[in-house]
Amino acid sequence: QVQLVQSGGGLMQAGDSLRLSCVAIGPTFSDYAMGWFRQATGKEREFVAAISREIGDTLYTDSVNGRFTISRDNAKNTVDLQMNSLKSEDTAVYYCAATRGYSNLRSRFGYEFWGRGTQVTVSS
């Protein structure tokens, strides 16, 4: 079992950049595909980005493609989400997630382990 500890987040202005980080504590980090999800108030948790285990193939939701970058460092057990050109619609609680499975990485149901979430608020 892996524990995910998130850092980053805060109150930003539109156009700002912000980096979220997630450290995995537990078994071999490279066994896990990693994802970032977000949940705005009153909405369901939605997929943001994912990265595969070793090769580092990445996936993004259309609304963040070209602005956000997911990356991982298997030596440091970390996965980061670099968010550029932030918009007010990016306001949400952001969650780091991990899976040992091979399900659809765009679905929240494909992840077994979750961080506690960190608030990102973007004012326009």
Coordinates of N, CA and C in Angstrom, one line a residue:
Q1 N 0.8 -1.2 0.0 CA 0.0 0.0 0.0 C 0.9 1.2 0.0
V2 N 0.5 2.3 -0.7 CA 1.2 3.5 -0.8 C 0.5 4.6 -0.2
Q3 N 1.2 5.5 0.5 CA 0.6 6.7 1.0 C 1.1 7.9 0.2
L4 N 0.2 8.8 -0.2 CA 0.5 9.9 -1.0 C 0.4 11.2 -0.2
V5 N 1.5 12.0 -0.2 CA 1.5 13.2 0.5 C 1.7 14.4 -0.4
Q6 N 0.7 15.3 -0.4 CA 0.7 16.4 -1.4 C 1.3 17.6 -0.8
S7 N 1.8 18.5 -1.7 CA 2.2 19.8 -1.3 C 2.0 20.8 -2.4
G8 N 2.0 22.0 -2.1 CA 1.7 23.1 -3.1 C 0.2 23.5 -2.9
G9 N -0.2 24.3 -3.9 CA -1.5 24.9 -3.8 C -1.5 26.3 -3.3
G10 N -2.7 26.9 -3.3 CA -2.8 28.3 -2.8 C -3.6 29.2 -3.6
L11 N -3.6 30.5 -3.3 CA -4.4 31.5 -4.0 C -3.5 32.1 -5.1
M12 N -4.0 32.1 -6.3 CA -3.2 32.5 -7.4 C -4.0 33.6 -8.2
Q13 N -3.3 34.3 -9.1 CA -4.0 35.2 -10.1 C -4.0 34.5 -11.4
A14 N -5.0 34.8 -12.2 CA -5.1 34.3 -13.6 C -3.8 34.6 -14.3
G15 N -3.3 33.6 -15.0 CA -2.0 33.8 -15.7 C -0.8 33.3 -15.0
D16 N -0.9 33.1 -13.7 CA 0.2 32.6 -12.8 C 0.5 31.2 -13.1
S17 N 1.7 30.8 -12.6 CA 2.1 29.4 -12.6 C 2.2 28.8 -11.2
L18 N 2.0 27.5 -11.1 CA 2.0 26.9 -9.8 C 2.4 25.4 -10.0
R19 N 3.1 24.9 -9.1 CA 3.6 23.5 -9.1 C 3.1 22.8 -7.9
L20 N 2.4 21.7 -8.2 CA 1.9 20.8 -7.2 C 2.8 19.6 -7.1
S21 N 3.1 19.1 -5.9 CA 4.0 17.9 -5.8 C 3.3 16.8 -5.0
C22 N 3.7 15.6 -5.2 CA 3.1 14.5 -4.5 C 4.2 13.5 -4.2
V23 N 4.4 13.1 -3.0 CA 5.5 12.2 -2.6 C 4.8 10.9 -2.2
A24 N 5.3 9.8 -2.8 CA 4.7 8.4 -2.5 C 5.6 7.8 -1.4
I25 N 4.9 7.3 -0.4 CA 5.6 6.6 0.7 C 5.1 5.2 0.7
G26 N 6.0 4.3 0.5 CA 5.6 2.9 0.5 C 6.4 2.1 -0.5
P27 N 5.8 1.0 -1.0 CA 6.4 0.1 -1.9 C 6.9 0.8 -3.2
T28 N 7.5 0.0 -4.1 CA 8.2 0.6 -5.3 C 7.4 1.5 -6.0
F29 N 7.8 2.8 -6.1 CA 7.0 3.8 -6.8 C 6.8 3.5 -8.2
S30 N 7.8 2.9 -8.8 CA 7.7 2.7 -10.3 C 6.7 1.6 -10.6
D31 N 6.1 0.9 -9.6 CA 5.1 0.0 -9.9 C 3.7 0.7 -10.1
Y32 N 3.7 2.0 -9.9 CA 2.4 2.7 -9.9 C 2.3 3.7 -11.1
A33 N 1.2 3.6 -11.8 CA 0.9 4.8 -12.6 C 0.3 5.8 -11.8
M34 N 0.5 7.1 -12.1 CA 0.1 8.2 -11.3 C -0.8 9.1 -12.0
G35 N -1.7 9.7 -11.3 CA -2.6 10.7 -11.9 C -2.9 11.9 -11.0
W36 N -3.4 13.0 -11.6 CA -3.9 14.1 -10.9 C -5.3 14.3 -11.3
F37 N -6.1 14.5 -10.3 CA -7.6 14.8 -10.5 C -7.9 16.1 -9.8
R38 N -9.0 16.7 -10.1 CA -9.5 17.9 -9.4 C -11.0 17.8 -9.2
Q39 N -11.4 18.5 -8.2 CA -12.8 18.6 -7.9 C -13.2 20.0 -7.5
A40 N -14.0 20.6 -8.3 CA -14.5 21.9 -8.0 C -15.8 21.8 -7.1
T41 N -16.1 22.9 -6.4 CA -17.2 22.9 -5.5 C -18.5 22.5 -6.3
G42 N -19.2 21.5 -5.8 CA -20.4 21.1 -6.4 C -20.3 20.2 -7.7
K43 N -19.1 19.9 -8.0 CA -18.9 19.1 -9.2 C -18.2 17.8 -8.9
E44 N -18.3 16.8 -9.8 CA -17.6 15.6 -9.6 C -16.1 15.7 -9.8
R45 N -15.4 14.8 -9.2 CA -13.9 14.7 -9.4 C -13.6 14.4 -10.8
E46 N -12.7 15.2 -11.5 CA -12.5 15.0 -12.9 C -11.0 14.8 -13.1
F47 N -10.7 14.0 -14.2 CA -9.3 13.8 -14.6 C -8.6 15.0 -15.1
V48 N -7.3 15.1 -14.7 CA -6.5 16.3 -15.2 C -5.4 15.7 -16.0
A49 N -4.6 14.8 -15.4 CA -3.4 14.3 -16.1 C -3.0 13.0 -15.5
A50 N -2.3 12.2 -16.3 CA -1.7 10.9 -15.8 C -0.4 10.6 -16.5
I51 N 0.4 9.8 -15.8 CA 1.7 9.4 -16.3 C 1.9 7.9 -16.0
S52 N 2.5 7.2 -17.0 CA 2.7 5.8 -16.9 C 3.9 5.5 -16.0
R53 N 4.1 4.2 -15.7 CA 5.1 3.8 -14.7 C 6.5 4.1 -15.1
E54 N 7.0 3.6 -16.1 CA 8.4 3.7 -16.4 C 8.7 4.6 -17.6
I55 N 8.0 4.4 -18.6 CA 8.3 5.1 -19.9 C 7.9 6.6 -19.7
G56 N 6.9 6.8 -18.9 CA 6.5 8.2 -18.7 C 5.6 8.8 -19.7
D57 N 4.8 7.9 -20.4 CA 3.8 8.4 -21.3 C 2.8 9.2 -20.5
T58 N 2.3 10.3 -21.1 CA 1.4 11.2 -20.4 C 0.1 11.3 -21.1
L59 N -0.9 11.7 -20.3 CA -2.3 11.9 -20.8 C -2.8 13.2 -20.1
Y60 N -3.6 14.0 -20.8 CA -4.1 15.2 -20.3 C -5.6 15.4 -20.7
T61 N -6.4 16.0 -19.9 CA -7.7 16.4 -20.3 C -7.5 17.6 -21.2
D62 N -8.5 17.8 -22.1 CA -8.3 18.8 -23.2 C -8.1 20.2 -22.6
S63 N -8.8 20.5 -21.5 CA -8.8 21.8 -21.0 C -7.5 22.3 -20.4
V64 N -6.6 21.3 -20.1 CA -5.3 21.7 -19.6 C -4.1 21.4 -20.5
N65 N -4.4 20.7 -21.6 CA -3.4 20.3 -22.5 C -2.7 21.6 -23.1
G66 N -1.3 21.6 -23.0 CA -0.6 22.7 -23.4 C -0.3 23.7 -22.3
R67 N -1.0 23.6 -21.2 CA -0.8 24.5 -20.0 C -0.2 23.7 -18.8
F68 N -0.6 22.5 -18.7 CA -0.2 21.7 -17.5 C 0.8 20.6 -18.0
T69 N 1.8 20.3 -17.1 CA 2.7 19.2 -17.4 C 2.8 18.3 -16.2
I70 N 2.6 17.0 -16.4 CA 2.8 16.1 -15.4 C 4.2 15.4 -15.6
S71 N 4.9 15.2 -14.5 CA 6.2 14.5 -14.6 C 6.4 13.7 -13.3
R72 N 7.3 12.8 -13.4 CA 7.6 11.9 -12.3 C 9.1 11.7 -12.1
D73 N 9.6 11.5 -10.9 CA 10.9 11.1 -10.7 C 10.9 9.9 -9.8
N74 N 11.2 8.7 -10.5 CA 11.1 7.5 -9.8 C 12.2 7.3 -8.7
A75 N 13.3 8.0 -8.8 CA 14.3 8.0 -7.8 C 13.9 8.7 -6.6
K76 N 13.1 9.7 -6.7 CA 12.6 10.5 -5.6 C 11.2 10.2 -5.1
N77 N 10.6 9.3 -5.8 CA 9.2 8.9 -5.5 C 8.2 10.1 -5.6
T78 N 8.4 10.9 -6.6 CA 7.6 12.1 -6.7 C 6.9 12.2 -8.0
V79 N 5.7 12.8 -8.0 CA 5.0 13.1 -9.2 C 4.6 14.6 -9.1
D80 N 4.8 15.4 -10.1 CA 4.5 16.8 -10.0 C 3.5 17.2 -11.1
L81 N 2.8 18.3 -10.8 CA 2.0 18.9 -11.8 C 2.3 20.3 -12.0
Q82 N 3.0 20.7 -13.0 CA 3.3 22.1 -13.3 C 2.1 22.7 -14.1
M83 N 1.6 23.8 -13.5 CA 0.4 24.4 -14.0 C 0.8 25.8 -14.4
N84 N 0.7 26.1 -15.7 CA 1.0 27.4 -16.3 C -0.3 28.1 -16.8
S85 N -0.2 29.4 -17.0 CA -1.4 30.1 -17.5 C -2.7 29.7 -16.8
L86 N -2.6 29.8 -15.5 CA -3.8 29.4 -14.8 C -5.0 30.3 -15.1
K87 N -6.2 29.6 -15.1 CA -7.5 30.3 -15.3 C -8.4 30.1 -14.1
S88 N -9.4 30.9 -14.0 CA -10.3 30.8 -12.9 C -11.0 29.5 -12.9
E89 N -11.2 28.9 -14.0 CA -11.9 27.6 -14.1 C -11.0 26.5 -13.6
D90 N -9.7 26.7 -13.3 CA -8.8 25.7 -12.8 C -9.0 25.6 -11.2
T91 N -9.8 26.5 -10.7 CA -10.0 26.5 -9.2 C -10.7 25.2 -8.8
A92 N -10.0 24.5 -7.9 CA -10.5 23.2 -7.4 C -9.6 22.7 -6.4
V93 N -10.1 21.6 -5.7 CA -9.2 20.8 -4.9 C -8.5 19.8 -5.8
Y94 N -7.2 19.7 -5.8 CA -6.4 18.8 -6.6 C -5.9 17.6 -5.8
Y95 N -6.1 16.4 -6.4 CA -5.8 15.2 -5.8 C -4.7 14.4 -6.6
C96 N -3.8 13.9 -5.9 CA -2.8 13.0 -6.5 C -3.4 11.6 -6.3
A97 N -3.1 10.7 -7.3 CA -3.7 9.3 -7.2 C -2.7 8.3 -7.8
A98 N -2.8 7.1 -7.3 CA -1.8 6.0 -7.7 C -2.6 4.8 -8.0
T99 N -2.1 4.0 -9.0 CA -2.7 2.7 -9.3 C -1.6 1.7 -9.7
R100 N -1.8 0.5 -9.2 CA -1.0 -0.6 -9.7 C -1.7 -1.3 -10.9
G101 N -2.9 -0.9 -11.2 CA -3.6 -1.6 -12.2 C -3.3 -1.0 -13.6
Y102 N -4.1 -1.6 -14.5 CA -3.9 -1.1 -15.9 C -5.3 -0.7 -16.5
S103 N -6.1 -0.2 -15.6 CA -7.4 0.3 -16.1 C -7.2 1.7 -16.7
N104 N -8.3 2.2 -17.2 CA -8.4 3.5 -17.8 C -7.8 4.6 -16.9
L105 N -6.7 5.2 -17.2 CA -6.1 6.2 -16.3 C -6.8 7.5 -16.3
R106 N -7.8 7.7 -17.2 CA -8.6 8.9 -17.2 C -9.8 8.8 -16.2
S107 N -10.0 7.6 -15.7 CA -11.1 7.4 -14.8 C -10.7 7.4 -13.3
R108 N -11.4 8.1 -12.5 CA -11.1 8.1 -11.0 C -11.2 6.7 -10.4
F109 N -12.1 5.8 -11.1 CA -12.3 4.5 -10.6 C -11.1 3.6 -10.8
G110 N -10.2 4.0 -11.6 CA -9.0 3.2 -11.9 C -7.9 3.4 -10.9
Y111 N -8.1 4.1 -9.8 CA -7.0 4.4 -8.9 C -7.4 3.9 -7.5
E112 N -6.4 3.3 -6.9 CA -6.7 2.7 -5.5 C -6.3 3.6 -4.4
F113 N -5.3 4.5 -4.7 CA -4.8 5.3 -3.6 C -4.9 6.8 -3.9
W114 N -5.2 7.6 -2.9 CA -5.4 9.0 -3.1 C -4.7 9.8 -2.0
G115 N -4.2 11.0 -2.5 CA -3.8 12.0 -1.5 C -5.0 12.7 -0.9
R116 N -4.7 13.6 0.1 CA -5.8 14.2 0.8 C -6.3 15.4 0.0
G117 N -5.6 15.9 -1.0 CA -6.1 17.0 -1.8 C -5.5 18.3 -1.3
T118 N -5.3 19.2 -2.3 CA -4.8 20.6 -2.0 C -5.6 21.6 -2.8
Q119 N -6.0 22.7 -2.1 CA -6.8 23.7 -2.7 C -6.0 24.6 -3.7
V120 N -6.5 24.8 -4.9 CA -5.9 25.8 -5.8 C -7.0 26.7 -6.1
T121 N -6.9 28.0 -5.9 CA -7.8 29.0 -6.2 C -7.2 30.0 -7.1
V122 N -7.9 30.3 -8.2 CA -7.4 31.2 -9.2 C -8.4 32.3 -9.3
S123 N -7.9 33.5 -9.0 CA -8.8 34.7 -9.1 C -8.5 35.4 -10.5
S124 N -9.6 35.9 -11.1 CA -9.5 36.5 -12.4 C -9.3 38.0 -12.3

